[in-house]
Amino acid sequence: MLVPLPARRVLGAAVGLLVAGLVVPLVVSVSAGEVPELVLGGFEAPVGIHLRADGLGAVFLAVTALVGLVLTGYAAVLPAAEGRCAGPKGWQQGHPGFWPLWLGCWSGLNAVVVSGDLFNLYVGLELVGLTAVALVALGGRGSWEAALRYLFVAVLGSLLFLAGVGLLVSVTGTLDIAQTREALAEVADPEAPLLALVLMTLGLGMKAALLPMHRWLVPAHSSAPSGVSPILSGLVIKAALVVLLRAWLWAVPLSGGAQSHAAVQWLAWLLGALGAAAVLGGSVLALRQTRLKPLVAYSTVAQIGYWFLAFPLLVSAEHDDALAAGAYGAVIALAAGHAIAKAGLFAAAGLLKDRYGTDEIAALRGAGAHHPALILAMGLCAVGLIGLPVSLGFTGKWQLATAAIGAGQWWLIVVLAAGTLLAAGYLLRGIAPLLLQSEDEPAAAKPVSVRERLGESAVMLLGLATIGTGLLGAWLGDLLGVGAWW
């Protein structure tokens, strides 16, 4: 906060570029089959802070670097909203705390994906959650209620997760994830580990906005400033998913006695059922929206549901490495594809709202005539969210369907098909009116500024990345196998 306002944008962009550049050699190293590890302070586990970059960590480091770098550029060039802080530096002057909060959030995201112990997962989650709440509050008085609700959910979710961690430590005597798994494999009484898993899952489900714990997400993502909404939906909620996967697949072994395994299966099936409800319910709610940002936000609720559909498959595929790898790969492909595509859609929605002063879909009718590249980029992002070929969304849905057939879970195919059709419907509802002719075009006389064109270029980069990353499905599968729990 000590850096003058004019210099924050330059410094923020430079730091973003540096962080993204440092991720590249790390991802290359993991791609070669290595698992880089670092013990901070010279203290080994269970005392020291253990950092570990495996396949899961490398994927989300790369996704965060890609999306974060583009969104950093987007925020740096974002013009002032209509009626607010007019001028070339309007957005920056209206949101002076953006850069330290965004860079702090990025640090927390990276810390979450490389943490090798449970406590530092908690610390990373707290950093991400608190900075995200503050970013929402940058939207002014209209966003403070949503930010306060988000704060309550973030704190409660963290406390539940921390309570679960405390139970695990009381049983195992260690915070190290690998040592926790080894110790739990020898525990005779499964009650404490099961309760810990339930508490952590509940807390992380709140943070991930799994239906019915999603009520905070739409107001927060819709009322946040244009430079913040893409960060929240594209990146922040992925932190909870990464920690949930660490807890289920790395820390707490899914095997055990009959009673223990039955309880884990029940919990996994509950998550699968809630995921199906989220896919269908979130899609229907998105179809009913008349504003673009809430439509995109409810789409996030639906897309989150796909991640949880895989949990029953992960449990039933406990002794089938191929099936487990397929279900696990599906979750990561869907989450990574969603991060890129949803960041692009929210960035586009923010540009349109700032230019036209509204995100009412009816009022944006005909906007495509003045922003053809922006509408094309939105279409490319929609391809990924629908799950059409040549996108990670398609790769993830294909892997999920294949794993479901292999496990005999045909109901998942029905949910996938229905969710895909509904996604096509609500995205068409949001984008198609922009391409139609409008009888009255109040903003047509105002030329599109250079800053707006640069913002549209950032959205186009995310749209192209949505398609380009779809060609990396095989590489993604190989990368996820590095350091996997199996």
XYZ file of C-alpha atoms in Angstrom, residues 34-406:
373
model
C 10.344 -35.219 -11.172
C 8.588 -34.164 -7.958
C 10.500 -31.109 -6.663
C 10.394 -30.830 -2.871
C 11.592 -28.140 -0.497
C 11.749 -28.133 3.310
C 11.779 -24.581 4.647
C 13.809 -23.664 7.720
C 15.827 -26.874 7.711
C 13.286 -28.775 9.819
C 12.008 -32.067 8.448
C 8.434 -33.283 8.867
C 6.443 -33.284 11.031
C 7.894 -29.979 12.297
C 9.057 -28.255 9.112
C 7.089 -26.584 6.334
C 7.084 -28.963 3.405
C 6.528 -27.757 -0.179
C 5.946 -30.336 -2.910
C 5.100 -29.869 -6.592
C 3.492 -33.005 -8.025
C 1.293 -33.363 -11.095
C -1.784 -31.864 -9.437
C 0.199 -28.911 -8.158
C 1.904 -28.358 -11.511
C -1.405 -28.294 -13.396
C -2.939 -25.668 -11.153
C 0.284 -23.665 -10.972
C 0.210 -23.525 -14.770
C -3.498 -22.686 -14.970
C -3.168 -19.993 -12.302
C -0.140 -18.536 -14.081
C -1.910 -18.462 -17.460
C -5.196 -17.031 -16.231
C -3.514 -14.792 -13.659
C -1.157 -13.264 -16.208
C -3.964 -12.513 -18.670
C -6.192 -11.079 -15.942
C -3.306 -8.961 -14.678
C -3.037 -7.432 -18.127
C -6.819 -7.089 -18.293
C -6.938 -5.214 -14.985
C -4.030 -3.005 -16.013
C -5.838 -1.742 -19.127
C -9.420 -1.887 -17.835
C -11.149 1.440 -18.538
C -13.292 3.287 -16.024
C -16.896 2.211 -15.654
C -19.590 4.495 -17.038
C -20.150 7.370 -14.641
C -17.270 6.443 -12.328
C -13.809 8.003 -12.125
C -13.699 8.996 -15.765
C -10.266 9.222 -17.295
C -7.473 6.928 -18.458
C -6.638 5.848 -14.909
C -10.218 5.759 -13.629
C -10.458 2.077 -12.696
C -7.157 2.141 -10.834
C -8.105 5.305 -8.924
C -11.482 3.856 -8.004
C -9.956 0.625 -6.657
C -6.577 1.539 -5.101
C -6.348 -1.673 -3.085
C -6.712 -4.004 -6.045
C -3.063 -4.761 -6.762
C -1.834 -5.747 -3.272
C -4.986 -7.809 -2.726
C -4.766 -9.551 -6.092
C -1.078 -10.381 -5.730
C -1.717 -11.635 -2.191
C -4.512 -13.834 -3.484
C -2.233 -15.201 -6.225
C 0.399 -16.011 -3.582
C -2.199 -17.897 -1.562
C -3.338 -19.876 -4.591
C 0.228 -20.968 -5.321
C 0.801 -21.830 -1.657
C -2.280 -24.060 -1.594
C -1.267 -26.178 -4.572
C 2.313 -26.839 -3.405
C 1.734 -27.272 0.345
C 2.841 -30.641 1.644
C 1.308 -30.335 5.104
C -2.240 -29.801 6.311
C -1.668 -26.661 8.357
C -0.145 -24.743 5.476
C -3.080 -25.794 3.327
C -5.194 -24.002 5.922
C -2.934 -20.939 5.869
C -3.119 -20.781 2.073
C -6.901 -21.137 2.144
C -7.184 -18.305 4.662
C -4.992 -16.025 2.557
C -7.044 -16.753 -0.559
C -10.366 -16.372 1.241
C -9.628 -13.122 3.066
C -8.090 -11.391 0.052
C -11.009 -12.553 -2.106
C -13.495 -11.053 0.364
C -11.607 -7.757 0.312
C -11.560 -7.814 -3.493
C -15.345 -8.208 -3.560
C -15.705 -5.264 -1.171
C -13.881 -3.048 -3.689
C -17.187 -2.878 -5.557
C -18.464 -0.254 -3.120
C -21.585 -0.128 -0.969
C -23.549 -2.312 -3.360
C -21.118 -5.181 -2.805
C -20.559 -4.899 0.952
C -23.453 -7.158 1.911
C -22.231 -9.821 -0.523
C -18.679 -9.430 0.810
C -19.878 -9.812 4.404
C -21.804 -12.971 3.524
C -18.735 -14.291 1.713
C -16.595 -13.503 4.772
C -18.913 -15.513 7.020
C -18.769 -18.515 4.681
C -14.986 -18.249 4.259
C -14.324 -18.104 8.006
C -16.796 -20.864 8.895
C -15.450 -23.104 6.145
C -11.891 -22.555 7.344
C -12.830 -23.327 10.947
C -14.508 -26.586 9.943
C -11.463 -27.558 7.907
C -9.146 -26.655 10.785
C -11.248 -28.732 13.194
C -10.831 -31.709 10.865
C -7.090 -31.130 10.720
C -6.960 -31.024 14.506
C -8.700 -34.389 14.741
C -6.245 -35.929 12.286
C -3.272 -34.556 14.220
C -4.677 -35.945 17.471
C -4.710 -39.403 15.883
C -1.535 -39.314 13.791
C 0.711 -36.813 15.586
C 1.773 -35.183 12.309
C 0.664 -32.488 9.875
C 2.615 -33.874 6.927
C 0.189 -35.219 4.317
C 2.248 -38.280 3.367
C 2.911 -39.198 7.002
C -0.776 -38.695 7.820
C -1.771 -41.237 5.193
C 0.767 -43.776 6.466
C -0.332 -43.316 10.086
C -4.050 -43.569 9.292
C -3.505 -46.846 7.445
C -2.550 -48.368 10.815
C -5.323 -46.784 12.909
C -7.742 -49.397 14.249
C -10.577 -47.027 15.207
C -11.871 -45.200 12.092
C -14.281 -42.848 13.882
C -11.931 -39.882 14.369
C -10.526 -39.939 10.790
C -14.047 -40.260 9.371
C -15.307 -37.344 11.439
C -12.265 -35.338 10.344
C -13.017 -36.115 6.696
C -16.654 -35.070 7.144
C -15.677 -31.770 8.793
C -13.070 -30.956 6.144
C -15.458 -31.885 3.333
C -18.221 -29.709 4.773
C -15.922 -26.727 5.192
C -14.423 -27.076 1.726
C -17.851 -27.656 0.193
C -18.894 -24.280 1.583
C -15.826 -22.618 0.112
C -16.360 -24.343 -3.241
C -20.035 -23.243 -3.273
C -21.412 -26.740 -3.733
C -25.216 -26.605 -3.840
C -26.997 -26.018 -1.434
C -24.084 -24.050 0.079
C -23.897 -21.752 -2.952
C -26.041 -18.805 -1.867
C -23.023 -16.571 -1.256
C -21.430 -17.097 -4.675
C -23.824 -15.362 -7.061
C -24.071 -12.044 -5.141
C -20.302 -11.976 -4.568
C -19.329 -12.753 -8.149
C -22.012 -10.504 -9.645
C -21.397 -7.422 -7.504
C -17.594 -7.559 -7.588
C -15.764 -5.068 -9.841
C -15.108 -6.074 -13.432
C -11.457 -6.808 -12.725
C -12.322 -9.039 -9.756
C -15.179 -11.288 -10.938
C -12.949 -13.282 -13.351
C -10.461 -13.932 -10.529
C -13.136 -15.195 -8.161
C -14.847 -17.565 -10.563
C -11.813 -18.572 -12.577
C -9.295 -19.181 -9.803
C -10.393 -18.678 -6.199
C -12.919 -21.516 -5.933
C -10.343 -23.950 -7.379
C -8.316 -23.653 -4.174
C -11.044 -25.453 -2.223
C -11.168 -28.201 -4.858
C -7.406 -28.795 -4.681
C -7.495 -29.062 -0.883
C -10.513 -31.377 -1.044
C -8.654 -33.698 -3.417
C -5.594 -33.626 -1.148
C -7.755 -34.580 1.827
C -9.660 -37.384 0.086
C -6.937 -38.912 -2.068
C -3.632 -38.129 -0.350
C -4.245 -37.604 3.367
C -7.106 -39.942 4.307
C -6.845 -43.409 2.724
C -10.126 -44.557 1.177
C -9.415 -48.130 2.170
C -9.960 -49.560 5.650
C -12.401 -51.769 7.479
C -15.860 -52.537 6.162
C -17.503 -49.945 8.409
C -14.987 -47.266 7.478
C -15.227 -47.953 3.761
C -19.036 -47.985 3.837
C -19.082 -44.575 5.534
C -16.671 -43.108 2.981
C -18.778 -44.536 0.157
C -21.899 -42.989 1.661
C -20.197 -39.601 1.882
C -18.919 -39.903 -1.687
C -22.393 -40.754 -2.963
C -23.813 -37.779 -1.080
C -21.282 -35.522 -2.817
C -22.200 -37.096 -6.151
C -25.906 -36.471 -5.540
C -25.254 -32.855 -4.567
C -23.086 -32.507 -7.667
C -25.923 -33.755 -9.878
C -28.327 -31.337 -8.181
C -25.847 -28.508 -8.777
C -25.443 -29.340 -12.475
C -29.186 -29.391 -13.078
C -30.320 -26.778 -10.555
C -27.573 -24.286 -11.365
C -28.276 -24.620 -15.082
C -32.012 -24.019 -14.633
C -31.311 -20.958 -12.478
C -28.895 -19.663 -15.133
C -31.608 -20.036 -17.775
C -33.918 -17.815 -15.740
C -31.521 -14.875 -15.456
C -32.084 -11.614 -17.304
C -28.670 -10.141 -16.475
C -25.390 -11.348 -17.908
C -23.184 -11.462 -14.781
C -25.696 -13.428 -12.641
C -26.176 -15.815 -15.566
C -22.436 -16.461 -15.718
C -22.336 -16.798 -11.912
C -25.108 -19.413 -11.830
C -23.232 -21.199 -14.599
C -20.361 -21.510 -12.126
C -22.707 -23.211 -9.640
C -23.609 -25.723 -12.356
C -20.020 -26.311 -13.473
C -18.899 -26.927 -9.883
C -21.341 -29.826 -9.765
C -19.392 -31.737 -12.418
C -16.346 -31.920 -10.138
C -18.304 -33.687 -7.413
C -19.886 -36.211 -9.790
C -16.527 -37.988 -9.848
C -16.327 -38.722 -6.116
C -18.505 -41.884 -6.188
C -16.314 -43.130 -9.035
C -13.101 -42.426 -7.116
C -14.329 -44.507 -4.180
C -15.741 -47.383 -6.244
C -12.545 -47.407 -8.341
C -10.320 -47.820 -5.282
C -8.612 -50.961 -6.615
C -8.858 -50.033 -10.313
C -6.051 -47.614 -11.136
C -7.250 -47.000 -14.706
C -10.773 -46.132 -13.596
C -9.538 -43.968 -10.726
C -7.110 -42.148 -13.017
C -9.915 -41.489 -15.495
C -12.257 -40.045 -12.872
C -9.449 -38.004 -11.319
C -8.316 -36.718 -14.713
C -11.902 -35.742 -15.529
C -12.151 -33.549 -12.425
C -8.889 -31.763 -13.189
C -9.668 -31.274 -16.886
C -13.099 -29.839 -16.089
C -11.719 -27.553 -13.379
C -8.816 -26.317 -15.518
C -11.051 -25.739 -18.524
C -13.570 -23.919 -16.362
C -10.860 -21.657 -14.921
C -9.884 -20.397 -18.361
C -13.317 -20.198 -19.980
C -15.167 -18.693 -17.022
C -12.485 -16.057 -16.488
C -12.976 -15.073 -20.125
C -16.768 -14.870 -19.871
C -16.708 -12.795 -16.693
C -14.081 -10.482 -18.179
C -16.271 -9.988 -21.254
C -19.368 -9.390 -19.138
C -17.460 -6.810 -17.121
C -16.359 -4.919 -20.223
C -19.916 -4.812 -21.563
C -21.367 -3.708 -18.228
C -18.765 -0.967 -17.803
C -19.319 0.356 -21.322
C -23.111 0.260 -21.457
C -23.793 0.898 -17.781
C -25.827 -2.295 -17.403
C -25.575 -6.049 -17.800
C -29.268 -6.511 -18.624
C -29.238 -8.895 -21.578
C -32.114 -7.098 -23.303
C -30.304 -3.752 -23.029
C -27.147 -5.259 -24.567
C -29.003 -6.348 -27.701
C -26.918 -5.465 -30.755
C -23.662 -4.908 -28.841
C -21.944 -7.449 -31.066
C -21.963 -4.974 -33.952
C -19.490 -2.798 -32.042
C -17.538 -5.607 -30.360
C -17.259 -8.479 -32.865
C -13.963 -9.769 -31.458
C -15.367 -9.752 -27.933
C -18.439 -11.752 -28.961
C -16.225 -14.232 -30.835
C -14.099 -14.670 -27.710
C -17.238 -15.247 -25.639
C -18.285 -17.915 -28.129
C -14.924 -19.670 -27.780
C -15.251 -19.639 -23.991
C -18.784 -21.004 -24.312
C -17.431 -23.933 -26.336
C -15.341 -24.941 -23.327
C -18.172 -24.597 -20.813
C -20.617 -26.567 -22.943
C -17.983 -29.253 -23.423
C -17.752 -29.311 -27.203
C -14.806 -31.042 -28.922
C -11.369 -29.397 -28.906
C -11.750 -28.094 -25.354
C -10.787 -29.324 -21.908
C -14.485 -29.336 -21.082
C -14.996 -32.024 -23.713
C -11.954 -33.964 -22.492
C -13.205 -33.900 -18.911
C -16.757 -34.930 -19.779
C -15.500 -37.717 -22.039
C -13.250 -39.078 -19.281
C -16.058 -38.797 -16.727
C -18.486 -40.601 -19.027
C -15.931 -43.333 -19.749
C -15.271 -43.856 -16.043
C -19.017 -43.897 -15.325
C -19.610 -46.581 -17.958
C -16.682 -48.599 -16.609
